Amino acid sequence: MNETLVEVAEAATEVSKSFIEHTSSFVTWIKSFLTWDNLFKLIGAILILGIFFGIYKIILRGIKKIPAEKTTPQRTAILNRIVKYVYFFVTVMYVLSLFGIKLSAIWGAAGIAGVAIGFAAQTSVSNLISGLFVITEGALKIGDTIIVDGITGVVDAINLISVRVHTHDNQMVRIPNSTIINTNLTNNSYHASRRLTLSVSVGYDADMEKALEALSKAPSLCPTVLNEPAPAVWFDGFGDSGINMTVAVWFASADFLKTKNDLYIAIKKVLDEAKIEIPYNKLDVNMR
């Protein structure tokens, strides 16, 4: 029993000595860093990081102060994102340099990785470059109704890789920026006003002057039709079953659907009042 106690005591003594030695070594290692030179380096690093952060905040405030007429929300968001990425990149590179990590090795590895990623993701890079053109060109903005590659929708977001729209039946469609650059883009909301032209036929037995006068009254029955530019009505040729005519009106881009419906109703109304028939295909059957 006594021998066991002695062995336990000796083991505890050895553990205590080992712990004291390791603690002493750790304290000595800590003290090696607590020098005036290292203290000044730490203060300098904190000051430089503070300067980086201050410049970052000043640039963000400057972006926010850009007048609304000189930029768009999506451009502001992209600028904020780019500034944020640059700030974090510079900060990380500076911190790594403080630990003695050679930046030349990092740049070399980044170059090799960049080439590999470039070959592996050519489509994404193409969309990224196209996204820069889409954003800087200003051909579309959030809320615009656009037509791209047969897709019609309202723009919800403009990103570096793609543009996200929702269709009129509320389906989300993601359009790659390269598609927007390489195909025809129609923006129905780019201008404040736009023109609508509707074709209508009148019978050959109708008085052409009376038909022209009647159709000229139709735009005045539509409250969303603009007076400037003035509406226009003209003959557009002789068709198989009637005389072709065109009614053209201008309206605010946001009033497209209401204007179109109102104009159809007004055309039918004025022609009915003038007792002018809109011809339609007829089939005569003779029984013998």
Tab-separated table of C-alpha atoms in Angstrom:
chain	number	residue	atom	x	y	z
A	1	MET	CA	0.000	0.000	0.000
A	2	ASN	CA	2.816	2.367	0.919
A	3	GLU	CA	4.664	1.495	-2.278
A	4	THR	CA	1.550	2.367	-4.334
A	5	LEU	CA	1.226	5.735	-2.646
A	6	VAL	CA	4.871	6.448	-3.318
A	7	GLU	CA	4.457	5.605	-7.011
A	8	VAL	CA	1.383	7.850	-7.269
A	9	ALA	CA	3.251	10.688	-5.589
A	10	GLU	CA	6.218	10.270	-7.934
A	11	ALA	CA	3.911	10.242	-10.981
A	12	ALA	CA	2.149	13.380	-9.759
A	13	THR	CA	5.516	15.028	-9.246
A	14	GLU	CA	6.593	14.166	-12.805
A	15	VAL	CA	3.327	15.535	-14.208
A	16	SER	CA	3.748	18.723	-12.214
A	17	LYS	CA	7.308	19.163	-13.451
A	18	SER	CA	6.224	18.565	-17.065
A	19	PHE	CA	3.363	21.022	-16.728
A	20	ILE	CA	5.618	23.653	-15.196
A	21	GLU	CA	8.211	23.165	-17.940
A	22	HIS	CA	5.585	23.500	-20.731
A	23	THR	CA	3.987	26.490	-19.039
A	24	SER	CA	7.359	28.114	-18.646
A	25	SER	CA	8.142	27.484	-22.311
A	26	PHE	CA	4.786	28.963	-23.362
A	27	VAL	CA	5.319	32.045	-21.180
A	28	THR	CA	8.825	32.427	-22.604
A	29	TRP	CA	7.371	32.174	-26.148
A	30	ILE	CA	4.773	34.806	-25.330
A	31	LYS	CA	7.398	37.091	-23.829
A	32	SER	CA	9.462	36.808	-26.993
A	33	PHE	CA	6.652	38.593	-28.849
A	34	LEU	CA	6.114	41.244	-26.191
A	35	THR	CA	8.783	43.584	-27.454
A	36	TRP	CA	8.636	47.273	-28.239
A	37	ASP	CA	9.327	46.518	-31.872
A	38	ASN	CA	6.382	44.140	-32.148
A	39	LEU	CA	4.175	46.540	-30.188
A	40	PHE	CA	4.900	49.349	-32.663
A	41	LYS	CA	4.237	46.948	-35.554
A	42	LEU	CA	0.885	45.988	-34.033
A	43	ILE	CA	-0.121	49.618	-33.526
A	44	GLY	CA	0.946	50.418	-37.099
A	45	ALA	CA	-1.044	47.489	-38.497
A	46	ILE	CA	-4.151	48.548	-36.568
A	47	LEU	CA	-3.779	52.115	-37.856
A	48	ILE	CA	-3.404	50.948	-41.459
A	49	LEU	CA	-6.427	48.645	-41.167
A	50	GLY	CA	-8.361	51.567	-39.708
A	51	ILE	CA	-7.335	53.729	-42.667
A	52	PHE	CA	-8.491	51.003	-45.079
A	53	PHE	CA	-11.847	50.830	-43.283
A	54	GLY	CA	-12.210	54.619	-43.283
A	55	ILE	CA	-11.516	54.860	-47.023
A	56	TYR	CA	-14.000	52.023	-47.605
A	57	LYS	CA	-16.754	53.867	-45.694
A	58	ILE	CA	-15.996	57.189	-47.419
A	59	ILE	CA	-16.310	55.577	-50.849
A	60	LEU	CA	-19.635	53.950	-49.880
A	61	ARG	CA	-20.975	57.304	-48.674
A	62	GLY	CA	-19.814	58.917	-51.912
A	63	ILE	CA	-21.704	56.302	-53.941
A	64	LYS	CA	-24.877	56.964	-51.916
A	65	LYS	CA	-24.596	60.701	-52.660
A	66	ILE	CA	-24.572	60.198	-56.445
A	67	PRO	CA	-27.697	61.988	-57.811
A	68	ALA	CA	-30.533	59.659	-58.818
A	69	GLU	CA	-30.615	61.115	-62.343
A	70	LYS	CA	-26.979	60.098	-62.931
A	71	THR	CA	-27.291	56.471	-61.894
A	72	THR	CA	-29.753	53.640	-61.305
A	73	PRO	CA	-30.389	51.404	-58.259
A	74	GLN	CA	-28.779	48.409	-59.959
A	75	ARG	CA	-25.635	50.380	-60.846
A	76	THR	CA	-25.378	51.608	-57.251
A	77	ALA	CA	-25.728	48.043	-55.946
A	78	ILE	CA	-23.018	46.789	-58.321
A	79	LEU	CA	-20.650	49.621	-57.326
A	80	ASN	CA	-21.184	48.845	-53.632
A	81	ARG	CA	-20.469	45.182	-54.277
A	82	ILE	CA	-17.274	45.898	-56.226
A	83	VAL	CA	-15.987	48.304	-53.545
A	84	LYS	CA	-16.755	45.710	-50.864
A	85	TYR	CA	-14.849	42.974	-52.717
A	86	VAL	CA	-11.845	45.245	-53.293
A	87	TYR	CA	-11.788	46.284	-49.614
A	88	PHE	CA	-11.812	42.690	-48.330
A	89	PHE	CA	-9.227	41.616	-50.901
A	90	VAL	CA	-6.797	44.415	-49.979
A	91	THR	CA	-7.321	43.793	-46.252
A	92	VAL	CA	-6.675	40.045	-46.547
A	93	MET	CA	-3.561	40.608	-48.665
A	94	TYR	CA	-2.196	43.084	-46.109
A	95	VAL	CA	-2.865	40.765	-43.149
A	96	LEU	CA	-1.169	37.865	-44.957
A	97	SER	CA	1.879	40.040	-45.600
A	98	LEU	CA	2.113	40.782	-41.855
A	99	PHE	CA	2.555	37.047	-41.204
A	100	GLY	CA	5.391	36.825	-43.704
A	101	ILE	CA	3.415	35.078	-46.430
A	102	LYS	CA	4.926	35.892	-49.823
A	103	LEU	CA	2.369	37.539	-52.069
A	104	SER	CA	4.283	36.508	-55.188
A	105	ALA	CA	3.473	32.855	-54.463
A	106	ILE	CA	-0.187	33.725	-53.962
A	107	TRP	CA	-0.296	35.676	-57.238
A	108	GLY	CA	1.321	32.769	-59.051
A	109	ALA	CA	-1.185	30.298	-57.648
A	110	ALA	CA	-4.032	32.687	-58.402
A	111	GLY	CA	-2.822	33.037	-61.984
A	112	ILE	CA	-2.734	29.279	-62.508
A	113	ALA	CA	-6.133	28.878	-60.840
A	114	GLY	CA	-7.531	31.715	-62.932
A	115	VAL	CA	-6.456	30.046	-66.162
A	116	ALA	CA	-7.972	26.724	-65.046
A	117	ILE	CA	-11.225	28.369	-63.984
A	118	GLY	CA	-11.329	30.376	-67.196
A	119	PHE	CA	-11.209	27.233	-69.328
A	120	ALA	CA	-13.710	25.443	-67.098
A	121	ALA	CA	-16.223	28.301	-66.937
A	122	GLN	CA	-16.079	30.127	-70.261
A	123	THR	CA	-19.859	30.593	-70.313
A	124	SER	CA	-19.888	32.221	-66.880
A	125	VAL	CA	-17.030	34.529	-67.844
A	126	SER	CA	-18.888	35.482	-71.023
A	127	ASN	CA	-22.001	36.277	-68.988
A	128	LEU	CA	-19.908	38.273	-66.504
A	129	ILE	CA	-18.362	40.427	-69.229
A	130	SER	CA	-21.759	40.817	-70.907
A	131	GLY	CA	-23.200	41.843	-67.539
A	132	LEU	CA	-20.781	44.765	-67.350
A	133	PHE	CA	-22.017	45.948	-70.775
A	134	VAL	CA	-25.658	45.492	-69.755
A	135	ILE	CA	-25.183	47.540	-66.572
A	136	THR	CA	-23.135	50.344	-68.133
A	137	GLU	CA	-25.194	50.603	-71.326
A	138	GLY	CA	-28.392	51.475	-69.461
A	139	ALA	CA	-30.715	49.851	-71.988
A	140	LEU	CA	-32.912	48.454	-69.224
A	141	LYS	CA	-33.678	49.013	-65.564
A	142	ILE	CA	-35.672	47.347	-62.811
A	143	GLY	CA	-39.408	47.563	-63.534
A	144	ASP	CA	-39.057	47.733	-67.335
A	145	THR	CA	-41.069	45.410	-69.560
A	146	ILE	CA	-38.655	43.760	-71.999
A	147	ILE	CA	-38.746	41.176	-74.771
A	148	VAL	CA	-35.652	38.985	-75.217
A	149	ASP	CA	-35.447	35.856	-77.363
A	150	GLY	CA	-39.236	35.495	-77.387
A	151	ILE	CA	-39.565	36.009	-73.604
A	152	THR	CA	-41.660	38.930	-72.349
A	153	GLY	CA	-41.380	39.956	-68.703
A	154	VAL	CA	-40.865	42.681	-66.136
A	155	VAL	CA	-37.281	43.127	-64.891
A	156	ASP	CA	-36.875	42.215	-61.200
A	157	ALA	CA	-33.081	42.177	-60.871
A	158	ILE	CA	-30.005	42.982	-62.966
A	159	ASN	CA	-26.958	40.988	-61.851
A	160	LEU	CA	-23.468	40.477	-63.246
A	161	ILE	CA	-24.330	37.017	-64.590
A	162	SER	CA	-28.007	37.275	-65.546
A	163	VAL	CA	-31.168	39.356	-65.585
A	164	ARG	CA	-34.183	38.022	-63.686
A	165	VAL	CA	-37.701	38.810	-64.931
A	166	HIS	CA	-41.211	37.675	-64.159
A	167	THR	CA	-43.656	37.039	-66.976
A	168	HIS	CA	-47.232	38.328	-67.071
A	169	ASP	CA	-48.425	34.955	-65.740
A	170	ASN	CA	-45.963	35.403	-62.824
A	171	GLN	CA	-43.299	32.907	-63.828
A	172	MET	CA	-39.685	33.710	-62.964
A	173	VAL	CA	-37.306	33.576	-65.928
A	174	ARG	CA	-33.519	33.945	-65.669
A	175	ILE	CA	-31.975	35.383	-68.837
A	176	PRO	CA	-28.149	35.099	-69.190
A	177	ASN	CA	-26.512	38.435	-69.941
A	178	SER	CA	-24.771	36.977	-73.007
A	179	THR	CA	-28.220	36.287	-74.484
A	180	ILE	CA	-29.227	39.918	-73.973
A	181	ILE	CA	-26.035	41.142	-75.666
A	182	ASN	CA	-26.162	38.690	-78.590
A	183	THR	CA	-29.888	38.979	-79.432
A	184	ASN	CA	-32.328	41.801	-80.089
A	185	LEU	CA	-33.664	43.449	-76.945
A	186	THR	CA	-37.006	45.266	-76.993
A	187	ASN	CA	-37.698	47.540	-74.028
A	188	ASN	CA	-41.332	48.632	-73.995
A	189	SER	CA	-40.731	50.900	-70.995
A	190	TYR	CA	-37.579	52.698	-72.159
A	191	HIS	CA	-39.467	55.805	-73.322
A	192	ALA	CA	-42.202	57.534	-71.351
A	193	SER	CA	-44.705	57.128	-74.186
A	194	ARG	CA	-45.212	54.730	-77.076
A	195	ARG	CA	-47.502	54.258	-80.070
A	196	LEU	CA	-50.190	51.668	-80.679
A	197	THR	CA	-51.508	50.899	-84.174
A	198	LEU	CA	-54.646	48.853	-84.767
A	199	SER	CA	-55.839	47.620	-88.155
A	200	VAL	CA	-59.516	47.499	-89.100
A	201	SER	CA	-61.427	46.847	-92.319
A	202	VAL	CA	-64.632	48.436	-93.623
A	203	GLY	CA	-66.864	47.063	-96.370
A	204	TYR	CA	-66.453	48.108	-99.996
A	205	ASP	CA	-69.960	49.528	-99.939
A	206	ALA	CA	-69.030	52.001	-97.164
A	207	ASP	CA	-68.481	55.704	-97.768
A	208	MET	CA	-64.692	56.097	-97.403
A	209	GLU	CA	-64.872	59.699	-96.221
A	210	LYS	CA	-67.535	58.789	-93.669
A	211	ALA	CA	-65.420	55.833	-92.479
A	212	LEU	CA	-62.373	58.088	-92.093
A	213	GLU	CA	-64.400	60.632	-90.131
A	214	ALA	CA	-65.927	57.966	-87.874
A	215	LEU	CA	-62.603	56.334	-86.998
A	216	SER	CA	-61.069	59.740	-86.278
A	217	LYS	CA	-63.504	60.056	-83.358
A	218	ALA	CA	-62.405	56.778	-81.724
A	219	PRO	CA	-59.207	58.060	-79.994
A	220	SER	CA	-61.164	60.829	-78.227
A	221	LEU	CA	-63.240	58.142	-76.460
A	222	CYS	CA	-60.103	56.672	-74.823
A	223	PRO	CA	-59.030	58.597	-71.676
A	224	THR	CA	-55.432	57.308	-71.753
A	225	VAL	CA	-54.719	58.408	-75.341
A	226	LEU	CA	-52.372	61.408	-75.547
A	227	ASN	CA	-53.238	64.498	-77.566
A	228	GLU	CA	-49.566	65.110	-78.366
A	229	PRO	CA	-48.434	63.496	-80.603
A	230	ALA	CA	-51.876	63.622	-82.181
A	231	PRO	CA	-53.740	60.406	-83.113
A	232	ALA	CA	-53.828	59.497	-86.812
A	233	VAL	CA	-56.094	57.466	-89.093
A	234	TRP	CA	-55.274	56.414	-92.669
A	235	PHE	CA	-56.234	53.989	-95.437
A	236	ASP	CA	-53.863	51.066	-95.778
A	237	GLY	CA	-54.878	49.261	-98.943
A	238	PHE	CA	-57.668	47.254	-100.525
A	239	GLY	CA	-58.047	43.813	-99.005
A	240	ASP	CA	-59.804	40.667	-100.163
A	241	SER	CA	-63.005	41.407	-98.282
A	242	GLY	CA	-62.758	45.092	-97.345
A	243	ILE	CA	-60.841	48.352	-97.301
A	244	ASN	CA	-57.960	48.227	-94.802
A	245	MET	CA	-57.569	51.161	-92.404
A	246	THR	CA	-55.147	51.904	-89.536
A	247	VAL	CA	-55.720	53.815	-86.299
A	248	ALA	CA	-52.580	55.023	-84.489
A	249	VAL	CA	-52.518	56.568	-81.013
A	250	TRP	CA	-49.863	57.537	-78.444
A	251	PHE	CA	-50.109	56.709	-74.749
A	252	ALA	CA	-48.022	56.397	-71.572
A	253	SER	CA	-46.076	53.135	-71.545
A	254	ALA	CA	-47.739	52.022	-68.317
A	255	ASP	CA	-51.228	52.326	-69.886
A	256	PHE	CA	-50.705	49.818	-72.698
A	257	LEU	CA	-53.378	47.263	-71.819
A	258	LYS	CA	-56.083	49.787	-70.933
A	259	THR	CA	-55.417	51.835	-74.061
A	260	LYS	CA	-55.575	48.786	-76.308
A	261	ASN	CA	-58.882	47.570	-74.829
A	262	ASP	CA	-60.453	51.032	-74.858
A	263	LEU	CA	-59.441	51.627	-78.470
A	264	TYR	CA	-60.969	48.362	-79.686
A	265	ILE	CA	-64.217	49.228	-77.908
A	266	ALA	CA	-64.198	52.773	-79.302
A	267	ILE	CA	-63.579	51.595	-82.903
A	268	LYS	CA	-66.494	49.181	-82.749
A	269	LYS	CA	-68.725	51.853	-81.201
A	270	VAL	CA	-68.062	54.611	-83.758
A	271	LEU	CA	-68.458	52.232	-86.694
A	272	ASP	CA	-71.752	50.920	-85.320
A	273	GLU	CA	-73.027	54.479	-84.850
A	274	ALA	CA	-72.036	55.336	-88.422
A	275	LYS	CA	-73.715	52.102	-89.613
A	276	ILE	CA	-70.465	50.956	-91.237
A	277	GLU	CA	-69.965	47.216	-91.327
A	278	ILE	CA	-66.728	45.479	-90.440
A	279	PRO	CA	-66.502	42.738	-93.102
A	280	TYR	CA	-65.837	39.123	-92.205
A	281	ASN	CA	-65.443	35.958	-94.205
A	282	LYS	CA	-68.745	34.509	-95.393
A	283	LEU	CA	-69.604	31.179	-96.949
A	284	ASP	CA	-72.557	31.014	-99.362
A	285	VAL	CA	-74.114	27.563	-99.866
A	286	ASN	CA	-76.521	27.027	-102.809
A	287	MET	CA	-78.849	24.001	-102.797
A	288	ARG	CA	-80.128	22.616	-106.104
